């Protein structure tokens, strides 16, 4: 049996160095490793051409450091791996599910759990259950791609209610993911509470650079939700890291435990859903609540879309890993690792002149492509171009988070993103410090050669979530020129 990780919940993660050097210290040891491949730049150019200059379409043998996402790519603990060995295979009544439900109750403090195969499946179920009227409005701090796609698919619309500071790339505001309380109340008054099935708060708001909200802010949202009788839904996919940053940045919680902060946050929501590909470092998802009526409103949709109510489309092995991973979320010395590496990466790049989203958030480091590629118009996808150029010169795969990730409006016009970001995800406990130093080195080189990067245009554009499978081509021969400059500066080096 595995050691319950929650016995370690008092462990802190901030280790000081005697000489004052500010570097993250790995509080784990790698015991299974996977060989990586750094293929030559000529092959990287060919791989980009084969994949339509879209980093989603690269294959891992061509990728050195995979910083596409932190979703399903985290290192599992020995205890998670061990738990997977005693999974209980059963269509109905699996004890693996009972263990996951117990972990949800212990950690997220919700009694009723609906299992789903991943986070977006929870968004589908929620949207299907609650968006009954065309034009129903979901106010949120900010959208996530799949949340927006599901809401609009069911005829709903969204209102994004961040404070202006959230859009300020270089900021020191500790909680850029806060919901704008004044605007929330205005929107409810304008729309009418009856047309608002729920308010959605996303922990560590992904698309603005993994930026957290404060508990003070969530309390204020709860108060408004109570006043108008509207449900509050928490997207808890990045909850562990949001809780860690609350401890770091919100004075009231400076000496609180992860467990207390997490319970406070989930306690403010009527419904909590999560992608277990992030929360719990495994693969799967869930929707949970303490309200039986709410549970019943969604119950029938699980067998319809996902699978029976005791597996929800997940493998029982993953369900076991989720249970252990949820308990490990209570251990600050585990959760702090990714945000600390991100902070080191962001601060080092800022010191080298690269414009980055600050303060450092969670999930990954976010490069400001609007600034770095200011010579590329938004019509030519500066963040997508930067993602392609960075892969070309480093073998590192990041993800475009800008206009390419937006969907066109109902008239087919582009909707330009508020921010053009290249996201370099830092999956939990996967990379070493020397690998992070390689990222800094190559991004610094690209920054100094940034004017050589050119734009992209679509040659194949799918109608929904186009960034996943879309194909593009460069507007000129800039990739070939960049290869030549790389060879001039690095010679034979890969
Ligand atoms: N909510 C948030 C905040 C997310 O970041 C994601 C996924 C989802 C929901 C959907 O979860 O992938 O399990 O279906 N984010 C991934 C990413 C895809 O790369 O940021 P999923």
Coordinates of C-alpha atoms and ligand atoms in Angstrom, one line a residue:
X1 CA 0.0 0.0 0.0
X2 CA 1.2 3.5 -0.7
X3 CA 2.0 6.0 2.0
X4 CA -0.8 8.5 2.2
X5 CA 0.8 11.7 0.9
X6 CA -1.4 13.8 3.1
X7 CA 0.7 12.9 6.1
X8 CA 3.3 15.1 4.5
X9 CA 0.9 18.0 4.1
X10 CA 2.9 20.3 6.4
X11 CA 6.0 20.1 4.2
X12 CA 6.9 23.5 2.7
X13 CA 8.6 24.1 -0.6
X14 CA 10.7 27.2 -0.3
X15 CA 14.3 26.1 0.3
X16 CA 16.8 29.0 0.7
X17 CA 20.4 28.8 -0.5
X18 CA 23.2 30.0 1.8
X19 CA 24.7 32.2 -0.9
X20 CA 21.3 33.7 -1.7
X21 CA 21.1 32.2 -5.2
X22 CA 17.4 32.1 -6.2
X23 CA 16.9 28.8 -7.9
X24 CA 14.3 26.1 -7.5
X25 CA 15.4 22.9 -5.8
X26 CA 13.9 19.6 -7.0
X27 CA 12.2 17.9 -4.0
X28 CA 11.9 14.5 -5.8
X29 CA 14.2 12.1 -7.7
X30 CA 13.7 10.7 -11.1
X31 CA 13.5 6.9 -10.9
X32 CA 12.1 6.2 -14.4
X33 CA 13.5 8.2 -17.3
X34 CA 12.7 8.5 -20.9
X35 CA 15.3 9.2 -23.6
X36 CA 14.9 12.4 -25.5
X37 CA 15.9 13.2 -29.1
X38 CA 17.3 16.4 -30.4
X39 CA 17.1 16.1 -34.1
X40 CA 19.1 18.4 -36.5
X41 CA 17.6 21.8 -37.5
X42 CA 17.1 20.6 -41.1
X43 CA 14.9 17.8 -39.8
X44 CA 13.0 20.3 -37.6
X45 CA 12.3 22.4 -40.6
X46 CA 11.0 19.4 -42.5
X47 CA 8.9 18.4 -39.5
X48 CA 7.3 21.9 -39.4
X49 CA 6.5 21.7 -43.2
X50 CA 5.0 18.2 -42.7
X51 CA 2.9 19.5 -39.8
X52 CA 1.6 22.7 -41.4
X53 CA 3.7 24.9 -39.1
X54 CA 1.3 24.0 -36.3
X55 CA 3.1 22.6 -33.2
X56 CA 0.1 20.4 -32.4
X57 CA 0.9 18.4 -35.5
X58 CA 4.5 17.6 -34.6
X59 CA 5.4 14.0 -33.6
X60 CA 7.3 13.4 -30.4
X61 CA 10.4 11.8 -32.1
X62 CA 11.0 15.3 -33.6
X63 CA 10.5 17.1 -30.2
X64 CA 13.3 17.6 -27.7
X65 CA 11.5 19.4 -24.8
X66 CA 7.7 19.0 -25.0
X67 CA 6.4 22.2 -23.5
X68 CA 3.1 22.1 -25.5
X69 CA 1.0 21.5 -22.4
X70 CA 0.9 20.3 -18.8
X71 CA -2.1 18.3 -19.6
X72 CA -1.6 14.5 -19.1
X73 CA 2.2 15.0 -19.4
X74 CA 3.1 15.3 -15.7
X75 CA 5.4 12.9 -13.8
X76 CA 3.4 10.5 -11.7
X77 CA 4.6 9.7 -8.2
X78 CA 5.7 6.2 -7.1
X79 CA 2.6 6.1 -4.9
X80 CA 0.4 6.8 -7.9
X81 CA 2.1 4.1 -10.0
X82 CA 1.7 1.6 -7.1
X83 CA -2.0 2.4 -6.7
X84 CA -2.6 1.7 -10.4
X85 CA -1.6 -1.9 -9.8
X86 CA -4.5 -2.6 -7.5
X87 CA -7.2 -1.1 -9.7
X88 CA -10.6 -2.8 -9.5
X89 CA -11.9 -3.6 -13.0
X90 CA -15.7 -3.6 -13.0
X91 CA -18.3 -1.9 -15.1
X92 CA -20.3 -1.0 -12.1
X93 CA -19.4 -0.6 -8.4
X94 CA -15.7 -0.5 -8.9
X95 CA -13.8 0.1 -5.7
X96 CA -11.3 2.3 -7.6
X97 CA -14.2 4.7 -8.1
X98 CA -15.0 4.5 -4.4
X99 CA -11.4 5.5 -3.6
X100 CA -11.6 8.4 -6.1
X101 CA -14.9 9.6 -4.6
X102 CA -13.4 9.4 -1.1
X103 CA -10.4 11.4 -2.2
X104 CA -12.7 14.0 -3.8
X105 CA -14.6 14.2 -0.5
X106 CA -11.5 14.4 1.6
X107 CA -9.6 17.0 -0.6
X108 CA -12.3 18.9 -2.5
X109 CA -14.9 18.4 0.3
X110 CA -17.7 17.4 -2.1
X111 CA -19.9 14.4 -1.4
X112 CA -21.3 13.6 -4.9
X113 CA -18.9 12.8 -7.8
X114 CA -19.7 12.4 -11.5
X115 CA -16.8 10.9 -13.3
X116 CA -15.9 12.2 -16.8
X117 CA -13.1 11.2 -19.2
X118 CA -11.4 14.6 -19.1
X119 CA -12.1 18.3 -18.3
X120 CA -13.9 19.3 -21.5
X121 CA -16.3 16.4 -21.0
X122 CA -17.3 18.1 -17.7
X123 CA -17.9 21.3 -19.7
X124 CA -20.1 19.4 -22.2
X125 CA -22.2 17.8 -19.4
X126 CA -22.5 21.2 -17.5
X127 CA -23.5 23.1 -20.7
X128 CA -25.9 20.4 -21.7
X129 CA -27.6 20.3 -18.3
X130 CA -27.8 24.1 -17.8
X131 CA -27.8 26.0 -21.1
X132 CA -31.5 25.5 -21.8
X133 CA -32.3 28.9 -23.4
X134 CA -30.6 30.2 -26.6
X135 CA -28.6 33.3 -25.6
X136 CA -28.2 32.2 -22.0
X137 CA -25.1 34.0 -20.6
X138 CA -22.3 32.6 -18.6
X139 CA -20.2 35.3 -16.9
X140 CA -16.7 34.2 -16.2
X141 CA -13.3 35.6 -15.2
X142 CA -12.0 34.5 -18.6
X143 CA -12.8 31.8 -21.2
X144 CA -10.9 28.6 -21.8
X145 CA -11.1 27.3 -25.4
X146 CA -13.0 24.2 -24.7
X147 CA -15.4 25.8 -22.2
X148 CA -16.3 28.4 -24.7
X149 CA -16.7 25.9 -27.5
X150 CA -19.2 23.8 -25.4
X151 CA -21.1 26.8 -24.1
X152 CA -21.6 28.2 -27.7
X153 CA -22.4 24.7 -29.0
X154 CA -25.4 24.6 -26.7
X155 CA -26.5 28.1 -27.8
X156 CA -25.0 30.1 -24.9
X157 CA -22.7 33.1 -24.8
X158 CA -20.1 34.3 -22.4
X159 CA -19.1 37.6 -20.7
X160 CA -15.5 37.9 -19.7
X161 CA -15.1 40.0 -16.6
X162 CA -11.5 40.5 -15.7
X163 CA -10.1 43.8 -14.3
X164 CA -8.1 45.8 -16.8
X165 CA -4.9 44.9 -15.0
X166 CA -5.3 41.3 -16.2
X167 CA -4.5 42.5 -19.8
X168 CA -1.4 44.3 -18.7
X169 CA 1.4 41.8 -19.6
X170 CA 4.2 43.2 -17.5
X171 CA 2.5 43.6 -14.2
X172 CA 3.1 42.9 -10.5
X173 CA -0.5 42.4 -9.6
X174 CA -0.7 39.2 -7.6
X175 CA -4.2 38.2 -8.7
X176 CA -4.8 39.0 -12.3
X177 CA -7.4 36.2 -12.6
X178 CA -9.8 38.1 -10.2
X179 CA -13.3 38.5 -11.5
X180 CA -14.4 42.2 -11.9
X181 CA -17.1 42.3 -9.2
X182 CA -18.6 45.6 -10.3
X183 CA -19.0 44.4 -13.9
X184 CA -20.4 41.1 -12.7
X185 CA -23.2 42.9 -10.9
X186 CA -23.8 45.1 -13.9
X187 CA -24.0 42.2 -16.3
X188 CA -26.5 40.3 -14.0
X189 CA -28.7 43.4 -13.8
X190 CA -28.6 43.9 -17.6
X191 CA -29.2 40.3 -18.5
X192 CA -31.5 39.2 -15.7
X193 CA -30.5 36.4 -13.3
X194 CA -33.0 34.1 -15.0
X195 CA -30.9 34.1 -18.1
X196 CA -27.7 33.2 -16.3
X197 CA -27.5 29.5 -15.5
X198 CA -24.2 29.8 -13.7
X199 CA -21.1 32.0 -13.1
X200 CA -17.8 30.3 -14.0
X201 CA -14.6 31.0 -12.1
X202 CA -11.5 29.4 -13.5
X203 CA -8.6 28.8 -11.1
X204 CA -5.3 30.0 -12.4
X205 CA -6.9 31.5 -15.5
X206 CA -5.2 29.7 -18.3
X207 CA -5.3 31.9 -21.3
X208 CA -4.1 35.1 -19.6
X209 CA -0.9 33.3 -18.5
X210 CA -2.0 31.0 -15.7
X211 CA -2.9 33.9 -13.4
X212 CA -4.6 33.1 -10.0
X213 CA -7.6 34.8 -8.3
X214 CA -7.7 35.6 -4.6
X215 CA -10.0 34.0 -2.1
X216 CA -11.2 37.6 -1.2
X217 CA -12.3 37.9 -4.8
X218 CA -14.0 34.5 -4.8
X219 CA -15.8 35.4 -1.6
X220 CA -17.1 38.6 -3.3
X221 CA -18.3 36.6 -6.3
X222 CA -20.1 34.1 -3.9
X223 CA -21.9 37.0 -2.2
X224 CA -23.2 38.3 -5.6
X225 CA -24.2 34.7 -6.6
X226 CA -26.1 34.4 -3.4
X227 CA -27.8 37.8 -3.8
X228 CA -29.1 36.9 -7.3
X229 CA -29.6 33.2 -6.7
X230 CA -27.1 32.0 -9.4
X231 CA -25.0 28.9 -9.2
X232 CA -21.2 29.3 -8.9
X233 CA -19.1 26.8 -10.8
X234 CA -15.4 26.5 -10.2
X235 CA -13.1 25.1 -12.9
X236 CA -10.5 23.5 -10.6
X237 CA -8.2 22.1 -13.2
X238 CA -5.4 24.4 -12.0
X239 CA -6.7 24.6 -8.4
X240 CA -3.6 23.2 -6.6
X241 CA -1.3 25.9 -8.1
X242 CA -3.9 28.7 -7.5
X243 CA -4.0 27.6 -3.8
X244 CA -0.2 27.6 -3.6
X245 CA -0.1 31.2 -5.0
X246 CA -2.8 32.2 -2.5
X247 CA -0.5 31.0 0.3
X248 CA 2.4 33.0 -1.3
X249 CA 0.5 36.1 -2.1
X250 CA -2.7 36.6 0.0
X251 CA -1.6 37.7 3.5
X252 CA -4.7 36.2 5.3
X253 CA -3.5 32.7 4.1
X254 CA 0.3 33.1 4.6
X255 CA 0.4 30.3 7.2
X256 CA -2.6 28.3 6.0
X257 CA -2.1 24.7 4.7
X258 CA -2.9 23.7 1.1
X259 CA -5.8 21.7 2.5
X260 CA -7.4 24.7 4.2
X261 CA -7.0 26.9 1.1
X262 CA -8.3 24.3 -1.2
X263 CA -11.3 23.6 1.1
X264 CA -12.0 27.3 1.4
X265 CA -12.1 27.7 -2.4
X266 CA -14.2 24.6 -3.2
X267 CA -16.5 25.5 -0.3
X268 CA -17.4 28.7 -2.1
X269 CA -18.6 26.9 -5.2
X270 CA -21.8 25.0 -5.8
X271 CA -20.2 22.8 -8.5
X272 CA -16.5 22.0 -8.9
X273 CA -15.2 20.4 -12.1
X274 CA -11.7 19.5 -13.1
X275 CA -9.4 18.0 -15.7
X276 CA -7.4 15.4 -13.8
X277 CA -4.8 15.7 -16.6
X278 CA -3.7 18.7 -14.6
X279 CA -5.2 18.5 -11.1
X280 CA -3.8 15.2 -9.7
X281 CA -1.2 14.7 -12.5
X282 CA -3.1 11.8 -14.1
X283 CA -5.7 11.5 -16.8
X284 CA -9.5 11.9 -16.4
X285 CA -11.9 14.3 -14.8
X286 CA -14.8 14.9 -12.6
X287 CA -17.7 17.1 -11.6
X288 CA -18.6 17.3 -7.9
X289 CA -21.1 19.0 -5.6
X290 CA -22.7 18.7 -2.2
X291 CA -26.1 19.4 -3.6
X292 CA -28.1 16.2 -4.5
X293 CA -30.4 18.1 -6.7
X294 CA -27.6 19.4 -8.8
X295 CA -26.1 15.9 -8.9
X296 CA -29.4 14.6 -10.2
X297 CA -29.6 17.2 -12.9
X298 CA -26.4 15.9 -14.5
X299 CA -26.5 12.2 -13.5
X300 CA -28.2 10.8 -16.6
X301 CA -25.8 12.6 -18.9
X302 CA -22.8 10.6 -17.6
X303 CA -23.9 7.2 -19.0
X304 CA -25.1 9.0 -22.2
X305 CA -21.8 10.8 -23.0
X306 CA -19.1 9.2 -20.8
X307 CA -19.8 5.7 -19.4
X308 CA -21.3 4.1 -16.4
X309 CA -21.3 6.3 -13.2
X310 CA -18.5 4.4 -11.6
X311 CA -15.9 5.0 -14.4
X312 CA -17.1 7.8 -16.7
X313 CA -15.0 6.8 -19.6
X314 CA -11.8 6.5 -17.6
X315 CA -9.6 3.5 -17.1
X316 CA -9.7 2.2 -13.5
X317 CA -5.9 2.5 -13.4
X318 CA -6.1 6.2 -14.0
X319 CA -8.9 6.5 -11.4
X320 CA -6.6 5.0 -8.8
X321 CA -3.9 7.5 -9.9
X322 CA -6.3 10.4 -9.6
X323 CA -7.2 9.4 -6.0
X324 CA -3.6 9.4 -4.9
X325 CA -2.8 12.5 -6.9
X326 CA -5.6 14.4 -5.3
X327 CA -4.2 13.7 -1.8
X328 CA -0.8 14.7 -3.1
X329 CA -2.3 18.1 -4.0
X330 CA -2.4 18.8 -0.3
X331 CA 1.4 18.6 -0.2
X332 CA 2.9 22.1 -0.8
X333 CA 6.4 20.6 -1.4
X334 CA 4.9 18.7 -4.4
X335 CA 2.7 21.5 -5.8
X336 CA 5.3 24.2 -5.5
X337 CA 7.7 22.6 -8.0
X338 CA 6.1 23.7 -11.3
X339 CA 5.4 27.3 -10.2
X340 CA 8.9 27.6 -8.9
X341 CA 10.5 26.4 -12.2
X342 CA 8.1 28.8 -14.1
X343 CA 9.1 31.7 -11.9
X344 CA 12.8 30.9 -12.5
X345 CA 12.2 30.7 -16.3
X346 CA 10.2 33.9 -16.5
X347 CA 12.5 36.0 -14.3
X348 CA 15.6 34.8 -16.3
X349 CA 14.0 35.7 -19.6
X350 CA 12.8 39.1 -18.4
X351 CA 16.4 39.7 -17.2
X352 CA 17.6 39.0 -20.8
X353 CA 15.1 41.5 -22.2
X354 CA 12.3 39.2 -23.3
X355 CA 8.8 40.5 -22.6
X356 CA 6.9 37.9 -20.5
X357 CA 3.6 37.7 -18.7
X358 CA 4.3 38.7 -15.1
X359 CA 4.1 38.0 -12.3
X360 CA 5.1 34.4 -13.1
X361 CA 1.9 32.3 -13.0
X362 CA 1.3 28.6 -13.2
X363 CA 1.1 26.0 -16.0
X364 CA 4.0 27.6 -18.0
X365 CA 5.9 30.6 -18.9
X366 CA 4.2 32.9 -21.4
X367 CA 6.2 34.9 -23.9
X368 CA 4.6 38.1 -25.2
X369 CA 4.6 37.5 -28.9
X370 CA 2.8 40.8 -29.6
X371 CA 6.0 42.5 -28.4
X372 CA 8.6 40.0 -29.6
X373 CA 7.0 39.9 -33.0
X374 CA 5.7 43.4 -33.1
X375 CA 6.6 43.5 -36.8
X376 CA 4.1 40.7 -37.6
X377 CA 0.4 41.9 -37.9
X378 CA -2.2 39.9 -35.9
X379 CA -3.7 38.8 -39.3
X380 CA -0.5 36.7 -39.7
X381 CA -0.6 35.1 -36.2
X382 CA 2.5 36.4 -34.4
X383 CA 2.2 33.9 -31.5
X384 CA 1.8 31.0 -34.0
X385 CA 4.8 32.2 -35.9
X386 CA 6.8 32.5 -32.7
X387 CA 5.9 29.0 -31.7
X388 CA 7.0 27.6 -35.1
X389 CA 10.3 29.7 -35.0
X390 CA 11.1 28.6 -31.5
X391 CA 10.6 24.9 -32.3
X392 CA 12.8 25.4 -35.4
X393 CA 15.7 26.8 -33.6
X394 CA 15.5 24.7 -30.4
X395 CA 13.5 21.5 -30.8
X396 CA 11.3 22.9 -28.0
X397 CA 7.6 22.6 -28.7
X398 CA 5.4 25.4 -27.2
X399 CA 1.8 26.3 -27.9
X400 CA 0.2 29.3 -29.6
X401 CA -2.2 31.1 -27.3
X402 CA -3.4 34.0 -29.3
X403 CA -5.6 34.7 -32.4
X404 CA -5.1 31.2 -33.9
X405 CA -6.7 29.8 -30.7
X406 CA -9.7 32.1 -31.1
X407 CA -12.7 31.1 -33.1
X408 CA -14.2 33.3 -35.8
X409 CA -17.4 35.2 -35.1
X410 CA -20.7 34.2 -36.5
X411 CA -20.0 36.2 -39.7
X412 CA -16.7 34.4 -40.2
X413 CA -14.5 37.3 -39.2
X414 CA -11.4 36.9 -37.2
X415 CA -11.7 37.8 -33.6
X416 CA -8.3 39.1 -32.6
X417 CA -7.0 37.9 -29.2
X418 CA -6.4 40.3 -26.4
X419 CA -2.9 38.8 -26.0
X420 CA -0.7 37.0 -28.4
X421 CA 1.2 34.5 -26.3
X422 CA 3.6 31.7 -26.8
X423 CA 3.1 29.3 -23.9
X424 CA 6.0 27.2 -22.7
X425 CA 4.3 24.7 -20.4
X426 CA 6.3 23.3 -17.5
X427 CA 4.6 19.9 -16.7
X428 CA 4.8 19.0 -13.1
X429 CA 8.2 17.5 -12.0
X430 CA 9.3 16.6 -15.5
X431 CA 12.2 19.0 -16.5
X432 CA 15.5 19.5 -14.8
X433 CA 17.1 22.9 -14.2
X434 CA 19.7 22.4 -17.0
X435 CA 16.8 21.8 -19.5
X436 CA 15.2 25.0 -18.3
X437 CA 18.5 26.8 -18.8
X438 CA 18.6 25.5 -22.4
X439 CA 15.1 27.0 -22.9
X440 CA 16.4 30.4 -21.6
X441 CA 19.4 30.2 -23.9
X442 CA 17.6 29.4 -27.1
X443 CA 14.8 31.9 -26.4
X444 CA 17.4 34.6 -25.7
X445 CA 19.0 33.8 -29.1
X446 CA 15.7 34.0 -30.9
X447 CA 14.9 37.3 -29.1
X448 CA 18.1 38.8 -30.5
X449 CA 17.2 37.5 -34.0
X450 CA 13.5 38.3 -33.7
X451 CA 13.2 40.5 -36.7
X452 CA 13.9 37.4 -38.9
X453 CA 10.7 35.8 -37.8
X454 CA 7.8 36.2 -40.4
X455 CA 4.1 35.6 -40.4
X456 CA 1.9 32.6 -41.2
X457 CA -1.3 32.0 -43.1
X458 CA -3.9 29.2 -43.0
X459 CA -4.0 26.7 -45.8
X460 CA -6.5 24.5 -44.0
X461 CA -8.8 26.0 -41.4
X462 CA -11.2 23.7 -39.5
X463 CA -14.4 25.4 -38.4
X464 CA -14.2 24.5 -34.7
X465 CA -11.1 24.6 -32.4
X466 CA -9.0 25.3 -35.6
X467 CA -5.8 25.6 -33.7
X468 CA -5.7 21.9 -33.0
X469 CA -5.6 20.5 -36.6
X470 CA -5.3 23.6 -38.8
X471 CA -2.4 23.8 -41.3
X472 CA -0.5 27.0 -42.1
X473 CA 2.4 28.1 -44.3
X474 CA 5.0 30.9 -43.9
X475 CA 4.3 34.1 -45.8
X476 CA 7.9 34.1 -47.1
X477 CA 11.1 32.1 -46.9
X478 CA 11.8 33.3 -43.4
X479 CA 12.2 29.8 -41.9
X480 CA 15.1 29.0 -44.3
X481 CA 16.8 32.3 -43.5
X482 CA 16.5 31.6 -39.8
X483 CA 18.1 28.2 -40.3
X484 CA 21.0 29.8 -42.1
X485 CA 21.5 32.3 -39.3
X486 CA 21.3 29.5 -36.6
X487 CA 24.0 27.5 -38.5
X488 CA 26.2 30.6 -38.7
X489 CA 26.0 31.1 -34.9
X490 CA 25.9 27.5 -33.6
X491 CA 27.9 25.7 -36.3
X492 CA 27.5 21.9 -35.9
X493 CA 25.6 22.2 -32.7
X494 CA 22.1 20.8 -32.8
Ligands
LIG1 N1 -10.2 23.9 -18.0 C1 -9.0 24.4 -18.0 C2 -8.6 25.6 -17.1 C3 -8.0 23.9 -18.8 O1 -6.8 24.4 -18.8 C4 -8.3 22.7 -19.6 C5 -7.3 22.1 -20.4 C6 -9.6 22.2 -19.5 C7 -10.5 22.9 -18.7 C8 -10.0 21.1 -20.4 O2 -9.5 19.9 -19.8 O3 -8.0 19.0 -21.6 O4 -8.8 17.5 -19.7 O5 -10.3 18.3 -21.6 N2 -6.2 22.6 -20.8 C9 -5.2 22.0 -21.6 C10 -4.1 23.0 -21.9 C11 -5.7 21.4 -22.8 O6 -3.2 22.6 -22.6 O7 -4.1 24.1 -21.3 P1 -9.1 18.6 -20.7

